Amino acid sequence: MRDGHIERLIQLLARLPGLGPRSARRAALHLVKRRDTLLEPLARALNAVADAVRPCSTCGNLDAVDPCGVCVDGRRDPSRICVVEEVADLWALERAGVFRGRYQVLGGTLSALDGIGPEDLNIASLIARARKPEVREIILALNATVDGQTTTHYIHDCLAACDVDVSQLAHGVPVGGELDYLDDGTIGAALKSRRRM
Amino acid sequence: MRDGHIERLIQLLARLPGLGPRSARRAALHLVKRRDTLLEPLARALNAVADAVRPCSTCGNLDAVDPCGVCVDGRRDPSRICVVEEVADLWALERAGVFRGRYQVLGGTLSALDGIGPEDLNIASLIARARKPEVREIILALNATVDGQTTTHYIHDCLAACDVDVSQLAHGVPVGGELDYLDDGTIGAALKSRRRM
């Protein structure tokens, strides 16, 4: 006995990550109860994003301008490019505030299972950027998953012909982490990469 | 370094129940990646709901027509009114498909803590409906919480002067429930309301 408009809204909300059918129903009612303060602002925000936000043609970041704010920021070091899988990873690095160079968003990882090959990722444009004389270092910051590490090694091979340093993020004990809760692979990597004090 | 449009979308998504800041970021990226299949349809669905859906002036249900589909459905029994806290509870009863009468949505429960009194709920209109000659039974289907039961007893008192039967949902062991996992209050209620076989 639910109205068709609400039914359609619930179906679309249920397709968001983190929301199932039940929480989509709760969210829809939450929205209808807050028509002026949440429902209509959310509709406007979605339209604004649909109209304005595009991937940066240089690095793949999302922004309302192209090239994106990171690519045109003169205070950032153009000699270092940090390669990430997704825009969410770029955001995570920016939140940490530890990197002041440029980015390259691959748009995923190589995956034989899902049929994703090098031509589906922004690898060719990365190699083109790596050939530019101002670029000195490519930092591979892909996830420490099987697919992420496969892609890391593939890109490392691709960049062999370019005159750049290639590095990847360190593996080890997370800050605040307890050995008892860590997997064997992480403990092994942390031991192998131990630093003299 | 996030674009303002996306930042605004994330802030609004994070206000939905079930989504925190991290899942709102994931949802926003999920939407941007699916511009044609999810982002724009969701914006249209929100606008359609904002334009069309209103509370029913009779029972408080949400629908694009007023009175709502339940209130005008001639196949439903007009002699029974089921009183629920929220539209979500009405939906739950409709999903169960066990009730073919009309509804009254209170819009919440009495709550001294939150300063919600009888005048904030659709109680006056319930009493007016209960006085109509065709109405024979009021079924109080409020949640089995402290506030829900307080409200149940308050409405029961209000309806004393009306010539209607007043009932409430049974308390007991949920179907499929195991005694070992139930609280003492539920076991006590189930024992007290035991049925001769």
CSV table of C-alpha atoms in Angstrom, one decimal:
chain,number,residue,atom,x,y,z
A,1,MET,CA,0.0,0.0,0.0
A,2,ARG,CA,3.0,2.3,-0.4
A,3,ASP,CA,2.8,5.1,-2.8
A,4,GLY,CA,4.7,4.6,-6.1
A,5,HIS,CA,6.9,7.7,-5.7
A,6,ILE,CA,8.1,6.5,-2.3
A,7,GLU,CA,8.6,3.0,-3.5
A,8,ARG,CA,10.8,4.2,-6.3
A,9,LEU,CA,12.8,6.4,-3.9
A,10,ILE,CA,13.3,3.4,-1.5
A,11,GLN,CA,14.5,1.2,-4.4
A,12,LEU,CA,17.1,3.8,-5.4
A,13,LEU,CA,18.3,4.4,-1.8
A,14,ALA,CA,18.7,0.6,-1.3
A,15,ARG,CA,21.3,0.6,-4.1
A,16,LEU,CA,23.6,2.9,-2.1
A,17,PRO,CA,26.5,1.1,-0.3
A,18,GLY,CA,25.7,0.7,3.4
A,19,LEU,CA,21.9,0.8,2.9
A,20,GLY,CA,19.8,-2.3,2.7
A,21,PRO,CA,16.0,-2.6,2.1
A,22,ARG,CA,15.1,-1.9,5.7
A,23,SER,CA,17.5,1.1,6.2
A,24,ALA,CA,16.4,2.4,2.8
A,25,ARG,CA,12.8,2.5,4.1
A,26,ARG,CA,13.9,4.3,7.2
A,27,ALA,CA,15.9,6.8,5.2
A,28,ALA,CA,13.0,7.5,2.9
A,29,LEU,CA,10.6,8.2,5.8
A,30,HIS,CA,13.4,10.3,7.4
A,31,LEU,CA,13.6,12.3,4.2
A,32,VAL,CA,9.8,12.8,3.8
A,33,LYS,CA,9.6,14.0,7.4
A,34,ARG,CA,12.3,16.6,6.7
A,35,ARG,CA,11.1,17.9,3.4
A,36,ASP,CA,12.6,21.4,3.7
A,37,THR,CA,15.7,20.7,5.7
A,38,LEU,CA,16.9,17.5,4.0
A,39,LEU,CA,14.8,16.1,1.1
A,40,GLU,CA,14.8,19.2,-1.1
A,41,PRO,CA,18.4,20.2,-0.2
A,42,LEU,CA,19.6,16.6,-1.1
A,43,ALA,CA,17.7,16.7,-4.4
A,44,ARG,CA,19.4,20.1,-5.2
A,45,ALA,CA,22.9,18.7,-4.1
A,46,LEU,CA,22.5,15.7,-6.4
A,47,ASN,CA,21.5,17.9,-9.3
A,48,ALA,CA,24.5,20.2,-8.6
A,49,VAL,CA,26.9,17.3,-8.5
A,50,ALA,CA,25.4,15.8,-11.7
A,51,ASP,CA,25.7,19.2,-13.5
A,52,ALA,CA,29.1,20.3,-12.2
A,53,VAL,CA,31.4,17.4,-11.1
A,54,ARG,CA,33.5,15.7,-13.7
A,55,PRO,CA,36.7,13.6,-13.6
A,56,CYS,CA,39.9,15.6,-14.1
A,57,SER,CA,41.3,14.9,-17.6
A,58,THR,CA,44.8,14.9,-16.1
A,59,CYS,CA,44.6,12.8,-13.0
A,60,GLY,CA,41.1,11.4,-12.7
A,61,ASN,CA,40.2,13.2,-9.5
A,62,LEU,CA,36.6,14.5,-9.2
A,63,ASP,CA,36.1,18.3,-9.3
A,64,ALA,CA,33.9,21.0,-10.7
A,65,VAL,CA,36.9,22.4,-12.7
A,66,ASP,CA,39.1,20.6,-15.2
A,67,PRO,CA,42.1,20.3,-14.6
A,68,CYS,CA,41.1,19.7,-10.9
A,69,GLY,CA,42.1,21.9,-7.9
A,70,VAL,CA,45.0,19.5,-7.1
A,71,CYS,CA,46.5,19.6,-10.6
A,72,VAL,CA,46.4,23.4,-10.9
A,73,ASP,CA,47.6,24.2,-7.3
A,74,GLY,CA,51.0,25.8,-7.8
A,75,ARG,CA,52.0,25.2,-4.2
A,76,ARG,CA,52.0,21.4,-4.8
A,77,ASP,CA,55.1,19.6,-5.9
A,78,PRO,CA,54.8,18.6,-9.6
A,79,SER,CA,57.7,16.3,-9.4
A,80,ARG,CA,55.9,13.6,-7.4
A,81,ILE,CA,52.8,11.7,-8.5
A,82,CYS,CA,51.0,9.4,-6.1
A,83,VAL,CA,49.1,6.6,-7.8
A,84,VAL,CA,45.8,5.5,-6.1
A,85,GLU,CA,43.1,3.1,-7.0
A,86,GLU,CA,40.0,5.3,-6.4
A,87,VAL,CA,39.1,8.9,-5.6
A,88,ALA,CA,38.2,7.7,-2.1
A,89,ASP,CA,41.9,6.8,-1.6
A,90,LEU,CA,43.0,10.3,-2.8
A,91,TRP,CA,40.6,11.8,-0.2
A,92,ALA,CA,42.1,9.6,2.5
A,93,LEU,CA,45.6,10.8,1.7
A,94,GLU,CA,44.4,14.4,1.6
A,95,ARG,CA,42.7,14.0,5.0
A,96,ALA,CA,46.0,12.6,6.4
A,97,GLY,CA,47.6,15.8,5.0
A,98,VAL,CA,51.0,14.0,4.5
A,99,PHE,CA,51.4,14.4,0.7
A,100,ARG,CA,51.8,17.6,-1.2
A,101,GLY,CA,52.4,16.4,-4.7
A,102,ARG,CA,50.0,15.4,-7.5
A,103,TYR,CA,47.9,12.3,-8.0
A,104,GLN,CA,46.9,9.8,-10.6
A,105,VAL,CA,43.6,7.9,-10.0
A,106,LEU,CA,43.6,4.5,-11.8
A,107,GLY,CA,39.9,3.9,-11.5
A,108,GLY,CA,40.4,0.4,-10.0
A,109,THR,CA,42.9,-2.5,-10.1
A,110,LEU,CA,43.8,-5.2,-12.6
A,111,SER,CA,41.5,-8.2,-12.0
A,112,ALA,CA,41.5,-11.3,-14.1
A,113,LEU,CA,38.3,-12.4,-12.3
A,114,ASP,CA,36.4,-9.3,-13.2
A,115,GLY,CA,37.9,-9.0,-16.6
A,116,ILE,CA,39.7,-5.7,-15.9
A,117,GLY,CA,42.8,-5.2,-18.0
A,118,PRO,CA,45.4,-2.4,-18.2
A,119,GLU,CA,43.4,-0.7,-21.0
A,120,ASP,CA,40.5,-0.3,-18.5
A,121,LEU,CA,42.6,1.7,-16.1
A,122,ASN,CA,44.3,5.1,-16.4
A,123,ILE,CA,47.8,3.5,-16.9
A,124,ALA,CA,48.7,4.8,-20.3
A,125,SER,CA,48.1,8.4,-19.2
A,126,LEU,CA,50.3,7.7,-16.1
A,127,ILE,CA,53.1,6.5,-18.3
A,128,ALA,CA,52.7,9.6,-20.5
A,129,ARG,CA,52.9,11.8,-17.4
A,130,ALA,CA,55.9,9.9,-16.0
A,131,ARG,CA,57.8,10.7,-19.3
A,132,LYS,CA,57.6,14.5,-18.6
A,133,PRO,CA,60.9,15.9,-17.5
A,134,GLU,CA,59.5,17.6,-14.3
A,135,VAL,CA,58.3,14.2,-12.9
A,136,ARG,CA,60.9,12.6,-10.7
A,137,GLU,CA,59.1,10.1,-8.5
A,138,ILE,CA,56.0,7.9,-8.9
A,139,ILE,CA,54.6,6.7,-5.5
A,140,LEU,CA,52.4,3.6,-5.8
A,141,ALA,CA,49.8,3.9,-3.0
A,142,LEU,CA,47.5,1.1,-4.0
A,143,ASN,CA,45.7,-1.0,-1.5
A,144,ALA,CA,47.7,-3.9,0.1
A,145,THR,CA,45.3,-6.4,-1.4
A,146,VAL,CA,46.1,-9.2,-3.9
A,147,ASP,CA,44.7,-7.1,-6.8
A,148,GLY,CA,46.3,-3.9,-5.5
A,149,GLN,CA,49.8,-5.5,-5.3
A,150,THR,CA,49.4,-7.2,-8.7
A,151,THR,CA,48.6,-3.8,-10.2
A,152,THR,CA,51.5,-2.2,-8.3
A,153,HIS,CA,54.0,-4.7,-9.8
A,154,TYR,CA,52.5,-4.3,-13.3
A,155,ILE,CA,52.8,-0.5,-13.2
A,156,HIS,CA,56.4,-0.9,-11.8
A,157,ASP,CA,57.3,-3.0,-14.9
A,158,CYS,CA,55.6,-0.4,-17.2
A,159,LEU,CA,57.6,2.4,-15.7
A,160,ALA,CA,60.9,0.6,-16.1
A,161,ALA,CA,61.7,2.5,-19.3
A,162,CYS,CA,60.9,5.9,-17.8
A,163,ASP,CA,63.5,8.0,-16.0
A,164,VAL,CA,61.7,8.2,-12.7
A,165,ASP,CA,62.1,6.7,-9.2
A,166,VAL,CA,59.3,4.3,-8.4
A,167,SER,CA,58.3,3.6,-4.7
A,168,GLN,CA,55.5,2.1,-2.9
A,169,LEU,CA,53.9,2.6,0.6
A,170,ALA,CA,55.6,0.7,3.4
A,171,HIS,CA,54.0,-2.4,4.9
A,172,GLY,CA,54.1,-2.9,8.6
A,173,VAL,CA,52.3,-2.6,12.0
A,174,PRO,CA,49.6,0.1,11.8
A,175,VAL,CA,50.1,3.0,14.3
A,176,GLY,CA,48.2,2.0,17.4
A,177,GLY,CA,48.1,-1.7,16.3
A,178,GLU,CA,48.7,-4.6,18.6
A,179,LEU,CA,50.7,-7.6,17.3
A,180,ASP,CA,48.2,-10.1,18.8
A,181,TYR,CA,45.5,-8.8,16.5
A,182,LEU,CA,47.6,-8.6,13.3
A,183,ASP,CA,47.7,-11.2,10.6
A,184,ASP,CA,50.9,-13.2,9.8
A,185,GLY,CA,51.5,-11.4,6.6
A,186,THR,CA,51.6,-8.0,8.2
A,187,ILE,CA,53.9,-9.2,11.0
A,188,GLY,CA,56.2,-10.8,8.4
A,189,ALA,CA,56.3,-7.7,6.4
A,190,ALA,CA,57.0,-5.5,9.5
A,191,LEU,CA,59.8,-7.8,10.5
A,192,LYS,CA,61.3,-7.9,7.1
A,193,SER,CA,61.3,-4.1,6.8
A,194,ARG,CA,62.5,-3.5,10.3
A,195,ARG,CA,64.6,-0.3,10.8
A,196,ARG,CA,67.8,0.1,12.7
A,197,MET,CA,67.3,2.4,15.7
B,1,MET,CA,40.8,19.1,-1.6
B,2,ARG,CA,37.2,17.9,-2.1
B,3,ASP,CA,34.9,19.9,-4.4
B,4,GLY,CA,32.3,21.9,-2.6
B,5,HIS,CA,29.4,20.2,-4.4
B,6,ILE,CA,30.5,16.8,-3.4
B,7,GLU,CA,31.2,18.0,0.2
B,8,ARG,CA,27.7,19.3,0.5
B,9,LEU,CA,26.3,16.0,-0.9
B,10,ILE,CA,28.3,14.0,1.6
B,11,GLN,CA,27.1,16.2,4.5
B,12,LEU,CA,23.5,15.7,3.5
B,13,LEU,CA,23.9,11.9,3.0
B,14,ALA,CA,25.6,11.6,6.4
B,15,ARG,CA,22.3,12.9,8.0
B,16,LEU,CA,20.4,9.8,6.7
B,17,PRO,CA,19.8,7.2,9.4
B,18,GLY,CA,22.3,4.3,8.9
B,19,LEU,CA,24.9,6.4,7.1
B,20,GLY,CA,27.9,7.9,9.0
B,21,PRO,CA,30.6,10.2,7.6
B,22,ARG,CA,32.6,7.3,6.1
B,23,SER,CA,29.6,5.5,4.4
B,24,ALA,CA,28.3,8.9,3.2
B,25,ARG,CA,31.7,9.4,1.4
B,26,ARG,CA,31.4,5.9,-0.1
B,27,ALA,CA,27.8,6.6,-1.1
B,28,ALA,CA,28.7,9.9,-2.8
B,29,LEU,CA,31.4,8.3,-4.9
B,30,HIS,CA,29.1,5.5,-5.7
B,31,LEU,CA,26.5,8.0,-7.0
B,32,VAL,CA,29.1,10.1,-9.0
B,33,LYS,CA,30.3,6.9,-10.7
B,34,ARG,CA,26.7,6.0,-11.7
B,35,ARG,CA,25.6,9.4,-12.9
B,36,ASP,CA,22.9,8.1,-15.4
B,37,THR,CA,21.7,5.0,-13.6
B,38,LEU,CA,21.6,6.2,-10.0
B,39,LEU,CA,22.5,9.8,-9.3
B,40,GLU,CA,20.1,11.5,-11.7
B,41,PRO,CA,17.2,9.0,-11.1
B,42,LEU,CA,17.6,9.5,-7.3
B,43,ALA,CA,17.5,13.3,-7.8
B,44,ARG,CA,14.3,12.9,-9.8
B,45,ALA,CA,12.8,10.5,-7.3
B,46,LEU,CA,13.5,12.9,-4.5
B,47,ASN,CA,11.8,15.8,-6.4
B,48,ALA,CA,8.8,13.6,-7.3
B,49,VAL,CA,8.4,12.7,-3.6
B,50,ALA,CA,8.8,16.3,-2.5
B,51,ASP,CA,6.2,17.4,-5.1
B,52,ALA,CA,3.6,14.6,-4.7
B,53,VAL,CA,3.7,12.9,-1.4
B,54,ARG,CA,1.7,14.4,1.5
B,55,PRO,CA,0.3,13.0,4.8
B,56,CYS,CA,-3.3,11.8,4.5
B,57,SER,CA,-5.6,14.3,6.3
B,58,THR,CA,-7.7,11.4,7.7
B,59,CYS,CA,-5.1,8.9,9.0
B,60,GLY,CA,-1.7,10.4,8.7
B,61,ASN,CA,-0.4,7.8,6.1
B,62,LEU,CA,1.9,9.1,3.3
B,63,ASP,CA,0.5,9.1,-0.2
B,64,ALA,CA,0.3,11.1,-3.4
B,65,VAL,CA,-3.5,11.3,-3.0
B,66,ASP,CA,-5.5,12.7,0.0
B,67,PRO,CA,-7.4,10.8,1.5
B,68,CYS,CA,-4.8,8.0,1.0
B,69,GLY,CA,-5.2,4.8,-0.8
B,70,VAL,CA,-5.9,2.9,2.4
B,71,CYS,CA,-8.7,5.3,3.5
B,72,VAL,CA,-10.5,5.2,0.1
B,73,ASP,CA,-10.2,1.5,-0.5
B,74,GLY,CA,-13.8,0.2,-0.3
B,75,ARG,CA,-12.6,-3.4,0.2
B,76,ARG,CA,-11.1,-2.5,3.5
B,77,ASP,CA,-13.2,-2.8,6.7
B,78,PRO,CA,-14.1,0.7,7.9
B,79,SER,CA,-15.2,-0.6,11.3
B,80,ARG,CA,-11.7,-1.3,12.6
B,81,ILE,CA,-8.9,1.3,13.1
B,82,CYS,CA,-5.4,0.2,13.9
B,83,VAL,CA,-3.4,2.9,15.7
B,84,VAL,CA,0.3,2.9,15.0
B,85,GLU,CA,3.2,5.2,16.0
B,86,GLU,CA,4.7,5.9,12.6
B,87,VAL,CA,4.2,5.3,8.9
B,88,ALA,CA,6.9,2.7,9.0
B,89,ASP,CA,4.7,0.6,11.4
B,90,LEU,CA,1.8,0.9,9.0
B,91,TRP,CA,4.1,-0.4,6.3
B,92,ALA,CA,5.2,-3.3,8.5
B,93,LEU,CA,1.6,-4.3,9.1
B,94,GLU,CA,0.8,-4.0,5.4
B,95,ARG,CA,3.8,-6.2,4.6
B,96,ALA,CA,2.5,-8.8,7.0
B,97,GLY,CA,-0.8,-8.6,5.2
B,98,VAL,CA,-2.8,-9.5,8.3
B,99,PHE,CA,-5.0,-6.5,8.7
B,100,ARG,CA,-7.6,-5.3,6.3
B,101,GLY,CA,-9.1,-2.3,8.2
B,102,ARG,CA,-8.1,1.4,8.3
B,103,TYR,CA,-5.2,3.0,10.2
B,104,GLN,CA,-4.4,6.0,12.4
B,105,VAL,CA,-0.8,7.2,12.4
B,106,LEU,CA,-0.1,9.0,15.7
B,107,GLY,CA,3.2,10.6,14.5
B,108,GLY,CA,5.1,9.4,17.6
B,109,THR,CA,4.5,8.6,21.3
B,110,LEU,CA,3.9,10.6,24.4
B,111,SER,CA,7.3,11.4,26.0
B,112,ALA,CA,7.8,13.6,29.0
B,113,LEU,CA,11.6,13.6,28.3
B,114,ASP,CA,11.2,14.9,24.8
B,115,GLY,CA,8.3,17.2,25.8
B,116,ILE,CA,5.8,15.5,23.5
B,117,GLY,CA,2.3,15.8,24.8
B,118,PRO,CA,-1.1,14.6,23.5
B,119,GLU,CA,-1.6,17.8,21.5
B,120,ASP,CA,1.6,16.9,19.4
B,121,LEU,CA,0.1,13.6,18.3
B,122,ASN,CA,-2.9,12.7,16.1
B,123,ILE,CA,-5.0,11.7,19.2
B,124,ALA,CA,-7.8,14.3,18.9
B,125,SER,CA,-8.6,13.2,15.4
B,126,LEU,CA,-8.5,9.5,16.5
B,127,ILE,CA,-11.2,10.2,19.2
B,128,ALA,CA,-13.3,12.1,16.6
B,129,ARG,CA,-13.0,9.0,14.3
B,130,ALA,CA,-13.8,6.7,17.1
B,131,ARG,CA,-17.1,8.6,17.7
B,132,LYS,CA,-18.4,7.8,14.2
B,133,PRO,CA,-21.1,5.1,14.3
B,134,GLU,CA,-19.4,2.8,11.7
B,135,VAL,CA,-16.3,2.4,13.9
B,136,ARG,CA,-16.6,-0.6,16.2
B,137,GLU,CA,-13.0,-1.4,17.3
B,138,ILE,CA,-9.8,0.5,17.9
B,139,ILE,CA,-6.6,-1.8,17.9
B,140,LEU,CA,-3.7,-0.2,19.6
B,141,ALA,CA,-0.6,-1.5,17.8
B,142,LEU,CA,2.1,0.8,19.4
B,143,ASN,CA,5.6,-0.5,20.0
B,144,ALA,CA,6.1,-2.5,23.2
B,145,THR,CA,8.4,0.2,24.6
B,146,VAL,CA,7.9,2.2,27.8
B,147,ASP,CA,6.8,5.3,25.7
B,148,GLY,CA,4.6,3.1,23.5
B,149,GLN,CA,2.8,1.4,26.4
B,150,THR,CA,2.4,4.8,28.2
B,151,THR,CA,0.7,6.1,25.1
B,152,THR,CA,-1.4,2.9,24.7
B,153,HIS,CA,-2.8,3.4,28.2
B,154,TYR,CA,-3.4,7.1,27.7
B,155,ILE,CA,-5.4,6.5,24.5
B,156,HIS,CA,-7.3,3.7,26.2
B,157,ASP,CA,-8.4,6.2,28.9
B,158,CYS,CA,-9.3,8.8,26.2
B,159,LEU,CA,-11.5,6.3,24.4
B,160,ALA,CA,-13.4,5.2,27.5
B,161,ALA,CA,-16.3,7.6,26.7
B,162,CYS,CA,-16.6,6.3,23.1
B,163,ASP,CA,-18.8,3.3,22.2
B,164,VAL,CA,-15.9,1.2,20.8
B,165,ASP,CA,-14.0,-1.9,21.7
B,166,VAL,CA,-10.4,-1.1,22.4
B,167,SER,CA,-7.7,-3.9,22.1
B,168,GLN,CA,-3.9,-4.0,21.9
B,169,LEU,CA,-1.5,-6.4,20.3
B,170,ALA,CA,-0.6,-9.5,22.3
B,171,HIS,CA,2.8,-9.8,24.0
B,172,GLY,CA,4.6,-13.1,24.0
B,173,VAL,CA,7.3,-15.2,22.5
B,174,PRO,CA,8.1,-14.1,18.9
B,175,VAL,CA,7.4,-16.8,16.2
B,176,GLY,CA,10.8,-18.6,15.8
B,177,GLY,CA,12.1,-17.1,19.1
B,178,GLU,CA,14.1,-19.1,21.6
B,179,LEU,CA,13.3,-18.7,25.4
B,180,ASP,CA,17.0,-18.6,26.2
B,181,TYR,CA,17.5,-15.5,24.2
B,182,LEU,CA,14.4,-13.6,25.4
B,183,ASP,CA,14.3,-11.0,28.2
B,184,ASP,CA,12.5,-11.6,31.5
B,185,GLY,CA,9.6,-9.2,30.6
B,186,THR,CA,8.7,-11.1,27.4
B,187,ILE,CA,8.8,-14.5,29.1
B,188,GLY,CA,6.7,-13.1,32.0
B,189,ALA,CA,4.1,-11.7,29.5
B,190,ALA,CA,4.0,-14.9,27.5
B,191,LEU,CA,3.4,-16.9,30.7
B,192,LYS,CA,0.8,-14.6,32.0
B,193,SER,CA,-1.1,-14.6,28.7
B,194,ARG,CA,-0.7,-18.4,28.2
B,195,ARG,CA,-3.5,-20.1,26.2
B,196,ARG,CA,-5.3,-23.3,27.1
B,197,MET,CA,-4.7,-25.9,24.3
